[in-house]
Short mmCIF file of C-alpha atoms and ligand atoms in Angstrom, two decimals:
data_model
loop_
_atom_site.label_atom_id
_atom_site.label_comp_id
_atom_site.label_asym_id
_atom_site.label_seq_id
_atom_site.Cartn_x
_atom_site.Cartn_y
_atom_site.Cartn_z
CA MET Y 1 2.45 -6.52 -86.87
CA SER Y 2 -0.77 -6.80 -84.89
CA ASN Y 3 -1.94 -3.52 -83.23
CA ALA Y 4 -1.51 -5.05 -79.76
CA GLN Y 5 1.84 -6.69 -80.08
CA PRO Y 6 4.30 -5.23 -77.59
CA LEU Y 7 6.95 -3.24 -79.17
CA THR Y 8 9.40 -4.86 -76.85
CA GLU Y 9 8.80 -8.19 -78.64
CA LEU Y 10 9.78 -6.84 -82.19
CA SER Y 11 12.94 -7.74 -83.97
CA ALA Y 12 15.49 -5.12 -84.75
CA ASP Y 13 14.18 -4.88 -88.34
CA GLU Y 14 10.63 -4.66 -87.26
CA ILE Y 15 11.52 -1.75 -84.81
CA ALA Y 16 13.43 -0.04 -87.45
CA ALA Y 17 10.42 -0.08 -89.77
CA PHE Y 18 8.24 0.93 -86.94
CA ARG Y 19 10.41 3.89 -86.09
CA GLN Y 20 10.30 4.96 -89.59
CA VAL Y 21 6.46 4.93 -89.66
CA GLN Y 22 6.28 6.99 -86.37
CA GLN Y 23 8.82 9.38 -87.71
CA THR Y 24 6.71 10.05 -90.63
CA ALA Y 25 3.55 10.42 -88.50
CA TYR Y 26 5.63 12.83 -86.35
CA GLU Y 27 6.71 15.03 -89.21
CA THR Y 28 3.03 15.26 -90.38
CA LEU Y 29 2.02 16.11 -86.72
CA LYS Y 30 4.73 18.79 -86.73
CA ALA Y 31 3.63 20.30 -90.14
CA SER Y 32 0.09 20.70 -88.91
CA GLY Y 33 1.05 23.57 -86.78
CA LEU Y 34 -0.79 22.91 -83.58
CA LYS Y 35 -0.80 25.15 -80.71
CA LEU Y 36 -2.25 23.14 -77.84
CA ASP Y 37 -1.67 23.03 -73.95
CA LEU Y 38 -2.26 20.07 -71.66
CA THR Y 39 -0.28 21.58 -68.81
CA ARG Y 40 -2.91 23.50 -67.01
CA GLY Y 41 -4.83 21.95 -64.13
CA LYS Y 42 -7.30 24.75 -64.48
CA PRO Y 43 -11.11 24.72 -64.96
CA SER Y 44 -12.31 25.63 -68.39
CA ALA Y 45 -14.29 28.68 -69.17
CA GLN Y 46 -17.45 26.48 -69.38
CA GLN Y 47 -16.73 25.27 -65.84
CA LEU Y 48 -16.14 28.84 -64.60
CA ASP Y 49 -19.63 29.92 -66.20
CA LEU Y 50 -21.35 27.41 -63.77
CA SER Y 51 -20.56 29.98 -61.04
CA ASN Y 52 -21.31 33.05 -62.75
CA ASP Y 53 -24.25 33.80 -60.57
CA LEU Y 54 -21.73 34.56 -57.72
CA LEU Y 55 -21.16 37.80 -59.71
CA LYS Y 56 -24.48 38.86 -58.65
CA LEU Y 57 -24.12 37.88 -55.06
CA PRO Y 58 -24.34 38.58 -52.09
CA THR Y 59 -27.88 40.00 -52.11
CA SER Y 60 -27.04 41.50 -48.66
CA TYR Y 61 -23.92 42.30 -46.82
CA VAL Y 62 -25.21 41.21 -43.53
CA ASP Y 63 -24.85 37.46 -43.00
CA GLU Y 64 -27.23 35.05 -41.12
CA ALA Y 65 -25.44 35.70 -37.78
CA GLY Y 66 -25.94 39.46 -38.37
CA VAL Y 67 -22.23 40.06 -39.15
CA ASP Y 68 -21.71 43.17 -41.41
CA THR Y 69 -19.31 41.45 -43.79
CA ARG Y 70 -18.10 44.76 -45.18
CA ASN Y 71 -16.12 45.40 -42.12
CA TYR Y 72 -12.91 44.12 -40.38
CA GLY Y 73 -13.00 41.15 -38.23
CA GLY Y 74 -14.13 37.61 -38.07
CA LEU Y 75 -10.79 35.98 -38.59
CA GLN Y 76 -12.09 32.53 -38.65
CA GLY Y 77 -14.52 33.13 -41.40
CA ILE Y 78 -18.19 33.56 -41.49
CA ALA Y 79 -20.29 30.93 -39.59
CA LYS Y 80 -22.68 29.81 -42.48
CA LEU Y 81 -19.80 28.90 -45.03
CA ARG Y 82 -17.79 27.23 -42.27
CA GLU Y 83 -20.90 25.16 -41.34
CA ILE Y 84 -21.48 24.10 -44.96
CA PHE Y 85 -17.76 22.94 -45.50
CA ALA Y 86 -17.48 21.51 -41.91
CA GLU Y 87 -20.36 19.08 -42.95
CA LEU Y 88 -18.46 18.30 -46.30
CA LEU Y 89 -15.07 17.83 -44.63
CA TRP Y 90 -16.52 15.89 -41.58
CA VAL Y 91 -15.34 18.31 -38.93
CA GLU Y 92 -17.27 20.48 -36.69
CA PRO Y 93 -17.64 24.27 -37.39
CA GLU Y 94 -15.40 25.23 -34.62
CA GLN Y 95 -12.71 23.11 -36.20
CA ILE Y 96 -12.68 24.97 -39.48
CA VAL Y 97 -11.28 28.35 -40.69
CA ALA Y 98 -12.59 29.83 -43.95
CA GLY Y 99 -9.79 32.04 -45.34
CA GLY Y 100 -8.80 33.87 -48.51
CA ASN Y 101 -8.78 32.72 -52.03
CA SER Y 102 -6.10 30.04 -51.82
CA SER Y 103 -5.60 27.03 -49.75
CA LEU Y 104 -1.98 26.75 -50.79
CA THR Y 105 -1.35 30.04 -49.11
CA MET Y 106 -2.80 28.47 -45.96
CA MET Y 107 -0.49 25.58 -46.28
CA ARG Y 108 2.43 27.87 -46.69
CA ASP Y 109 1.46 30.00 -43.76
CA THR Y 110 1.15 26.80 -41.68
CA LEU Y 111 4.55 25.59 -42.72
CA TYR Y 112 6.10 29.10 -41.92
CA TYR Y 113 4.40 29.04 -38.46
CA LEU Y 114 5.73 25.63 -37.70
CA THR Y 115 9.08 26.59 -38.91
CA LEU Y 116 9.32 29.95 -37.08
CA PHE Y 117 7.34 29.13 -33.87
CA GLY Y 118 6.75 25.36 -33.79
CA GLY Y 119 3.28 23.67 -33.49
CA VAL Y 120 0.99 22.89 -30.60
CA ASP Y 121 3.00 19.78 -29.69
CA SER Y 122 6.58 21.08 -30.69
CA PRO Y 123 9.35 21.17 -28.22
CA ARG Y 124 10.83 24.12 -30.15
CA PRO Y 125 10.38 25.85 -33.70
CA TRP Y 126 11.32 23.60 -36.50
CA SER Y 127 13.99 26.06 -37.60
CA GLN Y 128 15.96 25.26 -34.42
CA ASP Y 129 16.40 21.56 -35.52
CA GLU Y 130 19.46 20.85 -37.49
CA LYS Y 131 17.52 18.99 -40.16
CA VAL Y 132 13.74 18.80 -41.07
CA ARG Y 133 12.43 16.50 -43.42
CA PHE Y 134 8.99 15.71 -45.00
CA ILE Y 135 7.64 12.68 -46.73
CA THR Y 136 6.48 13.26 -50.31
CA PRO Y 137 4.44 10.59 -51.92
CA VAL Y 138 5.28 10.39 -55.64
CA PRO Y 139 4.27 11.31 -58.11
CA GLY Y 140 2.68 14.32 -56.34
CA TYR Y 141 1.96 18.09 -56.57
CA ASP Y 142 4.90 20.16 -57.61
CA ARG Y 143 3.95 23.24 -55.46
CA HIS Y 144 4.20 21.00 -52.34
CA HIS Y 145 7.55 20.26 -53.34
CA THR Y 146 8.80 23.76 -54.20
CA LEU Y 147 7.33 25.08 -50.93
CA LEU Y 148 9.26 22.54 -48.89
CA GLN Y 149 12.38 23.27 -50.97
CA SER Y 150 12.07 27.00 -50.38
CA LEU Y 151 12.39 26.39 -46.62
CA GLY Y 152 15.22 24.06 -46.82
CA ILE Y 153 13.07 21.09 -45.81
CA GLU Y 154 14.47 17.88 -47.28
CA MET Y 155 12.09 15.62 -49.12
CA VAL Y 156 12.05 11.80 -48.70
CA SER Y 157 9.80 10.16 -51.42
CA VAL Y 158 7.65 7.14 -50.87
CA PRO Y 159 5.51 5.50 -53.67
CA MET Y 160 1.96 6.67 -54.25
CA THR Y 161 -0.25 3.48 -54.63
CA PRO Y 162 -3.85 3.48 -55.94
CA GLN Y 163 -4.89 3.40 -52.12
CA GLY Y 164 -2.71 6.35 -51.23
CA PRO Y 165 0.86 6.79 -49.97
CA ASP Y 166 2.63 3.36 -49.20
CA ALA Y 167 1.77 3.42 -45.54
CA ASP Y 168 4.18 0.78 -44.51
CA ALA Y 169 7.08 2.60 -46.14
CA VAL Y 170 5.82 5.89 -44.30
CA ALA Y 171 5.58 4.10 -41.00
CA ALA Y 172 9.02 2.48 -41.30
CA LEU Y 173 10.60 5.99 -41.99
CA VAL Y 174 8.84 7.87 -39.21
CA ALA Y 175 9.19 5.37 -36.42
CA ASP Y 176 12.66 6.27 -35.31
CA ASP Y 177 13.68 9.27 -37.30
CA PRO Y 178 12.82 12.40 -35.46
CA THR Y 179 13.99 14.69 -38.29
CA ILE Y 180 10.84 13.54 -40.29
CA LYS Y 181 8.28 16.00 -39.34
CA GLY Y 182 5.53 15.39 -41.70
CA ILE Y 183 3.88 14.09 -44.73
CA TRP Y 184 1.84 15.70 -47.53
CA VAL Y 185 -1.22 13.71 -48.55
CA VAL Y 186 -3.80 14.46 -51.39
CA PRO Y 187 -6.16 11.91 -50.10
CA THR Y 188 -8.86 12.20 -52.82
CA TYR Y 189 -8.08 11.85 -56.44
CA SER Y 190 -4.48 12.77 -55.86
CA ASN Y 191 -2.51 15.06 -58.17
CA PRO Y 192 -1.54 13.52 -60.63
CA ALA Y 193 -2.11 9.83 -59.81
CA GLY Y 194 -5.84 10.11 -59.01
CA ALA Y 195 -5.49 7.82 -56.05
CA VAL Y 196 -7.95 7.71 -53.27
CA CYS Y 197 -6.47 7.11 -49.85
CA SER Y 198 -8.23 4.04 -48.38
CA GLN Y 199 -9.61 3.97 -44.86
CA GLU Y 200 -6.89 1.42 -43.89
CA VAL Y 201 -4.09 3.70 -45.15
CA ALA Y 202 -5.53 6.82 -43.48
CA ALA Y 203 -5.95 4.76 -40.22
CA GLN Y 204 -2.30 3.60 -40.32
CA LEU Y 205 -1.01 7.17 -41.04
CA ALA Y 206 -3.22 8.33 -38.21
CA SER Y 207 -2.08 5.93 -35.65
CA MET Y 208 1.45 5.22 -36.47
CA PRO Y 209 4.16 5.80 -33.87
CA THR Y 210 6.44 8.66 -34.92
CA ALA Y 211 9.77 9.71 -33.45
CA ALA Y 212 8.80 13.41 -33.95
CA PRO Y 213 6.37 14.37 -31.27
CA ASP Y 214 4.91 17.03 -33.53
CA PHE Y 215 4.65 15.16 -36.72
CA LYS Y 216 2.01 16.49 -39.08
CA ILE Y 217 -0.20 15.16 -41.95
CA PHE Y 218 -0.87 17.97 -44.45
CA TRP Y 219 -4.20 16.49 -45.66
CA ASP Y 220 -4.63 18.57 -48.87
CA ASN Y 221 -8.13 17.69 -49.95
CA ALA Y 222 -8.04 19.92 -53.04
CA TYR Y 223 -10.26 17.47 -55.00
CA ALA Y 224 -12.55 16.08 -52.25
CA PHE Y 225 -15.79 16.60 -54.31
CA HIS Y 226 -14.43 16.47 -57.90
CA HIS Y 227 -16.04 13.19 -58.84
CA LEU Y 228 -15.87 12.08 -62.54
CA THR Y 229 -18.26 9.09 -62.15
CA GLN Y 230 -21.32 8.14 -60.07
CA ASP Y 231 -18.88 6.33 -57.92
CA GLU Y 232 -18.21 9.21 -55.54
CA ALA Y 233 -15.30 8.48 -53.31
CA LYS Y 234 -15.60 9.50 -49.81
CA SER Y 235 -12.52 10.78 -48.17
CA ALA Y 236 -11.33 9.15 -44.97
CA ASP Y 237 -12.05 10.94 -41.86
CA ILE Y 238 -8.55 11.66 -40.87
CA LEU Y 239 -9.33 13.90 -37.84
CA SER Y 240 -11.45 11.30 -36.17
CA LEU Y 241 -8.97 8.55 -36.84
CA ALA Y 242 -6.22 10.58 -35.48
CA SER Y 243 -8.07 11.70 -32.53
CA ALA Y 244 -9.14 8.15 -31.74
CA ALA Y 245 -5.50 7.12 -31.85
CA GLY Y 246 -4.46 9.81 -29.43
CA HIS Y 247 -2.93 12.18 -31.98
CA PRO Y 248 -5.71 14.84 -32.37
CA ASN Y 249 -3.18 17.40 -33.61
CA ARG Y 250 -1.53 15.35 -36.18
CA PRO Y 251 -3.63 16.04 -39.26
CA ILE Y 252 -4.21 19.58 -40.73
CA ILE Y 253 -6.80 19.53 -43.48
CA PHE Y 254 -6.83 21.88 -46.38
CA ALA Y 255 -9.42 22.39 -49.07
CA SER Y 256 -10.74 25.14 -51.27
CA THR Y 257 -13.46 26.12 -53.82
CA SER Y 258 -10.77 27.04 -56.37
CA LYS Y 259 -11.93 24.16 -58.59
CA ILE Y 260 -15.65 24.50 -57.39
CA THR Y 261 -16.38 28.05 -58.08
CA PHE Y 262 -13.79 30.53 -59.39
CA ALA Y 263 -10.01 29.35 -59.32
CA GLY Y 264 -8.90 32.89 -58.65
CA ALA Y 265 -11.69 34.06 -56.53
CA GLY Y 266 -12.64 31.12 -54.28
CA VAL Y 267 -12.40 30.49 -50.62
CA GLY Y 268 -9.68 28.34 -48.93
CA PHE Y 269 -10.23 26.21 -45.84
CA LEU Y 270 -8.04 24.87 -43.00
CA ALA Y 271 -9.41 22.37 -40.44
CA GLY Y 272 -8.03 20.41 -37.52
CA SER Y 273 -8.42 19.99 -33.79
CA VAL Y 274 -9.83 22.98 -31.98
CA GLU Y 275 -6.44 23.56 -30.32
CA GLN Y 276 -4.72 23.46 -33.86
CA VAL Y 277 -7.26 26.01 -35.21
CA LYS Y 278 -6.58 28.43 -32.34
CA TRP Y 279 -2.86 28.04 -32.83
CA TYR Y 280 -3.24 28.80 -36.69
CA LEU Y 281 -5.61 31.78 -35.90
CA GLY Y 282 -3.20 33.16 -33.25
CA HIS Y 283 -0.38 33.36 -35.65
CA LEU Y 284 -2.63 34.62 -38.45
CA ALA Y 285 -3.93 37.34 -36.33
CA ASN Y 286 -0.44 39.05 -36.43
CA GLY Y 287 -0.91 39.66 -40.04
CA SER Y 288 -4.63 39.86 -40.71
CA ILE Y 289 -7.79 41.60 -39.24
CA GLY Y 290 -10.15 39.25 -41.07
CA PRO Y 291 -10.68 37.59 -44.51
CA ASP Y 292 -12.81 38.67 -47.50
CA LYS Y 293 -16.14 37.95 -45.75
CA ILE Y 294 -18.19 39.45 -48.73
CA ASN Y 295 -16.71 36.80 -50.94
CA GLN Y 296 -17.51 34.15 -48.24
CA LEU Y 297 -21.10 35.41 -47.88
CA ARG Y 298 -21.42 35.21 -51.73
CA HIS Y 299 -20.18 31.53 -51.71
CA ALA Y 300 -22.76 30.77 -48.65
CA GLU Y 301 -25.71 32.28 -50.55
CA PHE Y 302 -24.66 30.56 -53.82
CA PHE Y 303 -24.37 27.06 -52.32
CA GLY Y 304 -27.14 27.47 -49.66
CA ASP Y 305 -25.94 24.14 -47.98
CA ALA Y 306 -23.74 21.14 -48.35
CA ASP Y 307 -26.01 19.67 -50.90
CA GLY Y 308 -25.78 22.68 -52.95
CA VAL Y 309 -21.93 21.96 -53.31
CA ARG Y 310 -22.60 18.47 -54.27
CA ARG Y 311 -25.07 19.39 -56.89
CA HIS Y 312 -22.87 21.99 -58.32
CA MET Y 313 -20.06 19.45 -58.62
CA ARG Y 314 -22.31 17.30 -60.82
CA GLY Y 315 -22.30 20.25 -63.27
CA HIS Y 316 -18.51 20.07 -63.46
CA ARG Y 317 -18.56 16.45 -63.86
CA ASP Y 318 -20.92 16.73 -66.91
CA ILE Y 319 -18.39 19.03 -68.59
CA ILE Y 320 -15.13 17.29 -67.86
CA ALA Y 321 -15.88 13.59 -67.68
CA PRO Y 322 -16.34 13.44 -71.54
CA LYS Y 323 -12.72 14.89 -71.94
CA PHE Y 324 -11.32 12.35 -69.63
CA ALA Y 325 -13.20 9.62 -71.53
CA GLU Y 326 -11.61 10.94 -74.68
CA VAL Y 327 -8.19 10.69 -73.10
CA GLN Y 328 -8.73 7.14 -72.24
CA ARG Y 329 -10.12 6.32 -75.64
CA ILE Y 330 -7.04 7.77 -77.42
CA LEU Y 331 -4.48 6.32 -74.99
CA ARG Y 332 -6.27 2.84 -75.18
CA GLU Y 333 -6.43 2.83 -79.11
CA GLY Y 334 -3.01 4.33 -79.60
CA LEU Y 335 -0.84 2.67 -76.93
CA GLY Y 336 -2.92 -0.31 -75.53
CA GLY Y 337 -1.15 -3.52 -75.73
CA LYS Y 338 2.18 -2.04 -76.98
CA GLY Y 339 3.93 -2.60 -73.68
CA ILE Y 340 5.37 0.89 -73.66
CA ALA Y 341 2.96 2.96 -71.43
CA THR Y 342 0.68 2.54 -68.56
CA TRP Y 343 -1.81 5.23 -67.39
CA THR Y 344 -4.49 5.92 -64.73
CA ASP Y 345 -8.07 5.96 -65.45
CA PRO Y 346 -9.26 8.29 -62.52
CA ILE Y 347 -12.65 8.44 -61.08
CA GLY Y 348 -12.09 12.05 -60.04
CA GLY Y 349 -9.75 14.94 -59.94
CA TYR Y 350 -8.01 16.74 -62.60
CA PHE Y 351 -5.26 14.69 -64.06
CA VAL Y 352 -4.27 11.61 -65.89
CA SER Y 353 -0.83 10.20 -65.00
CA LEU Y 354 0.92 8.65 -67.87
CA ASP Y 355 4.01 6.42 -67.54
CA VAL Y 356 5.90 5.94 -70.70
CA LEU Y 357 8.92 3.70 -71.42
CA PRO Y 358 11.50 4.62 -68.71
CA GLY Y 359 14.03 7.07 -70.01
CA THR Y 360 11.56 8.43 -72.64
CA ALA Y 361 9.47 11.01 -70.68
CA THR Y 362 11.76 14.09 -71.31
CA ARG Y 363 11.99 13.08 -74.92
CA VAL Y 364 8.19 12.76 -75.27
CA VAL Y 365 7.65 16.31 -73.83
CA GLN Y 366 10.22 17.69 -76.05
CA LEU Y 367 8.94 16.04 -79.16
CA ALA Y 368 5.42 17.37 -78.17
CA LYS Y 369 6.71 20.85 -77.54
CA ASP Y 370 8.36 20.96 -81.05
CA ALA Y 371 5.09 19.90 -82.43
CA GLY Y 372 3.28 22.64 -80.66
CA ILE Y 373 1.80 20.68 -77.80
CA ALA Y 374 2.71 21.88 -74.23
CA LEU Y 375 3.05 19.17 -71.81
CA THR Y 376 3.98 19.46 -68.15
CA PRO Y 377 7.76 19.12 -67.86
CA ALA Y 378 8.82 15.56 -67.22
CA GLY Y 379 9.81 15.04 -63.61
CA ALA Y 380 7.45 17.99 -62.44
CA SER Y 381 5.59 15.55 -60.12
CA TYR Y 382 8.84 14.61 -58.31
CA PRO Y 383 10.89 16.51 -55.66
CA TYR Y 384 13.37 18.72 -57.13
CA GLY Y 385 11.81 18.15 -60.54
CA THR Y 386 13.72 14.94 -61.11
CA ASP Y 387 11.87 11.73 -61.98
CA PRO Y 388 14.57 8.99 -61.31
CA GLU Y 389 12.89 6.80 -63.97
CA ASP Y 390 12.07 9.70 -66.37
CA THR Y 391 8.90 7.82 -67.07
CA ASN Y 392 5.99 10.06 -65.73
CA ILE Y 393 3.92 12.72 -67.57
CA ARG Y 394 1.11 14.49 -66.03
CA LEU Y 395 -1.83 15.18 -68.40
CA ALA Y 396 -4.31 17.85 -67.57
CA PRO Y 397 -7.46 17.81 -69.90
CA THR Y 398 -9.95 19.93 -68.11
CA PHE Y 399 -8.98 23.34 -69.62
CA PRO Y 400 -8.79 22.79 -73.43
CA VAL Y 401 -12.18 22.58 -75.38
CA PRO Y 402 -13.00 18.97 -76.33
CA GLU Y 403 -11.61 19.20 -80.07
CA GLU Y 404 -8.19 20.37 -78.55
CA VAL Y 405 -8.14 17.46 -76.16
CA THR Y 406 -8.56 15.09 -79.00
CA ALA Y 407 -5.90 16.82 -81.16
CA ALA Y 408 -3.47 16.98 -78.36
CA MET Y 409 -3.82 13.60 -77.13
CA GLU Y 410 -3.42 12.21 -80.65
CA GLY Y 411 -0.27 14.06 -80.89
CA VAL Y 412 1.00 12.83 -77.47
CA VAL Y 413 0.38 9.24 -78.70
CA THR Y 414 2.58 9.89 -81.69
CA CYS Y 415 5.25 11.34 -79.62
CA VAL Y 416 5.24 8.46 -77.14
CA LEU Y 417 5.48 6.05 -79.97
CA LEU Y 418 8.22 7.83 -81.52
CA ALA Y 419 10.26 8.23 -78.46
CA ALA Y 420 9.77 4.55 -77.55
CA ALA Y 421 10.83 3.45 -81.07
CA GLU Y 422 13.87 5.49 -80.72
CA LYS Y 423 14.71 4.16 -77.41
CA LEU Y 424 14.14 0.41 -78.47
CA ALA Y 425 16.22 1.06 -81.71
CA GLY Y 426 19.04 1.82 -79.34
N1 LIG T 1 -3.61 21.31 -53.80
C1 LIG T 1 -3.56 20.58 -54.82
C2 LIG T 1 -3.20 19.16 -54.76
C3 LIG T 1 -3.72 21.14 -56.10
O1 LIG T 1 -3.68 20.41 -57.19
C4 LIG T 1 -3.98 22.48 -56.22
C5 LIG T 1 -4.06 23.18 -57.56
O2 LIG T 1 -3.77 22.74 -58.61
C6 LIG T 1 -3.98 23.27 -55.01
C7 LIG T 1 -3.68 22.69 -53.86
C8 LIG T 1 -4.24 24.81 -54.99
O3 LIG T 1 -5.28 25.13 -54.33
P1 LIG T 1 -5.77 26.65 -54.07
O4 LIG T 1 -6.15 27.13 -55.37
O5 LIG T 1 -6.76 26.50 -53.04
O6 LIG T 1 -4.58 27.37 -53.53
#
């Protein structure tokens, strides 16, 4: 059998023989006593080391505007850091909030405020509507889904395409259904598909008529600057597109330095129209007298300017791009041409999205687990944890050291082959 022959073209006898070979390979894998983990979309220690100078900063506790960062106040965040990230996210400094260490918390708070109080253009709080639904492009980020689920907001899935969410499907859903109040979009190097939302898709999302007057785009740009190649994707300017289309309050932009500096001690950002920012800060003020401005000042000193962020990200790229290349090599050599798997080859972000033979993803993850390789649970990238095709597996190669990436991926290939052979053998 040629290496590139699709398994689906094999005779029953050939499949049986192939299955035997894979079973033996799997037993060898299992016996090797691995303890590896490809689940965590976390920066590696080597990446974190790039930011260790933060531990010596700030050099002063007074920022450029003369603010004593040790004290209360400054709810919107310090001016210098907002200036840097305003430039990077294509908004004006007055349109951005620098917050605490997590953008996910800012997304949660925004959703809570919408639910409890309604948005700037809401006729009433969302909680007073009988039903509230959100569009979730799939595969997507599991924490978006669990957050929506925790509030009883129903999820309506649309496919993620390489150009972003299927915008025609989204436009059709929102046109005359007022229960659909929003969509979550990870526009740049999406989690886990690595898709980059095109200008055209962004323009359609920004301008499409929606039955809900307070429809929101949660534009979660967590990986905006996380390029893996020289081909650095530029995020669409969603705020300008929406403003030009007459919907200035539709997008709410989120980003953070979690995967730029320290994942646990970075700075989160929220951006939007001035009115939207005021609305957010108005509600935030009921529970906060100001963010950790010392951490913000530390970050402002560390980067210096927007180019400082861009430069810093090249350091990350140098560390993680070889790991992604290794994932591609092993998938290509192990599964290429076999007709049982497809996968993304992202130019940025933190993940590779692997689609195995439908109906085998859960089995692959179980086989890998039994062989000591932790993979993200099958279905994790789908609302309610259920992938209807049982096909998608999210691979996260940033955290392990390179040798572990190699060993884990070789193991994954063995599991994919065995699960496919079992399935095809019937
Ligand atoms: N958004 C996406 C798409 C992510 O993948 C992640 C982390 O994995 C986050 C947000 C979390 O961001 P933060 O650390 O700023 O809360």
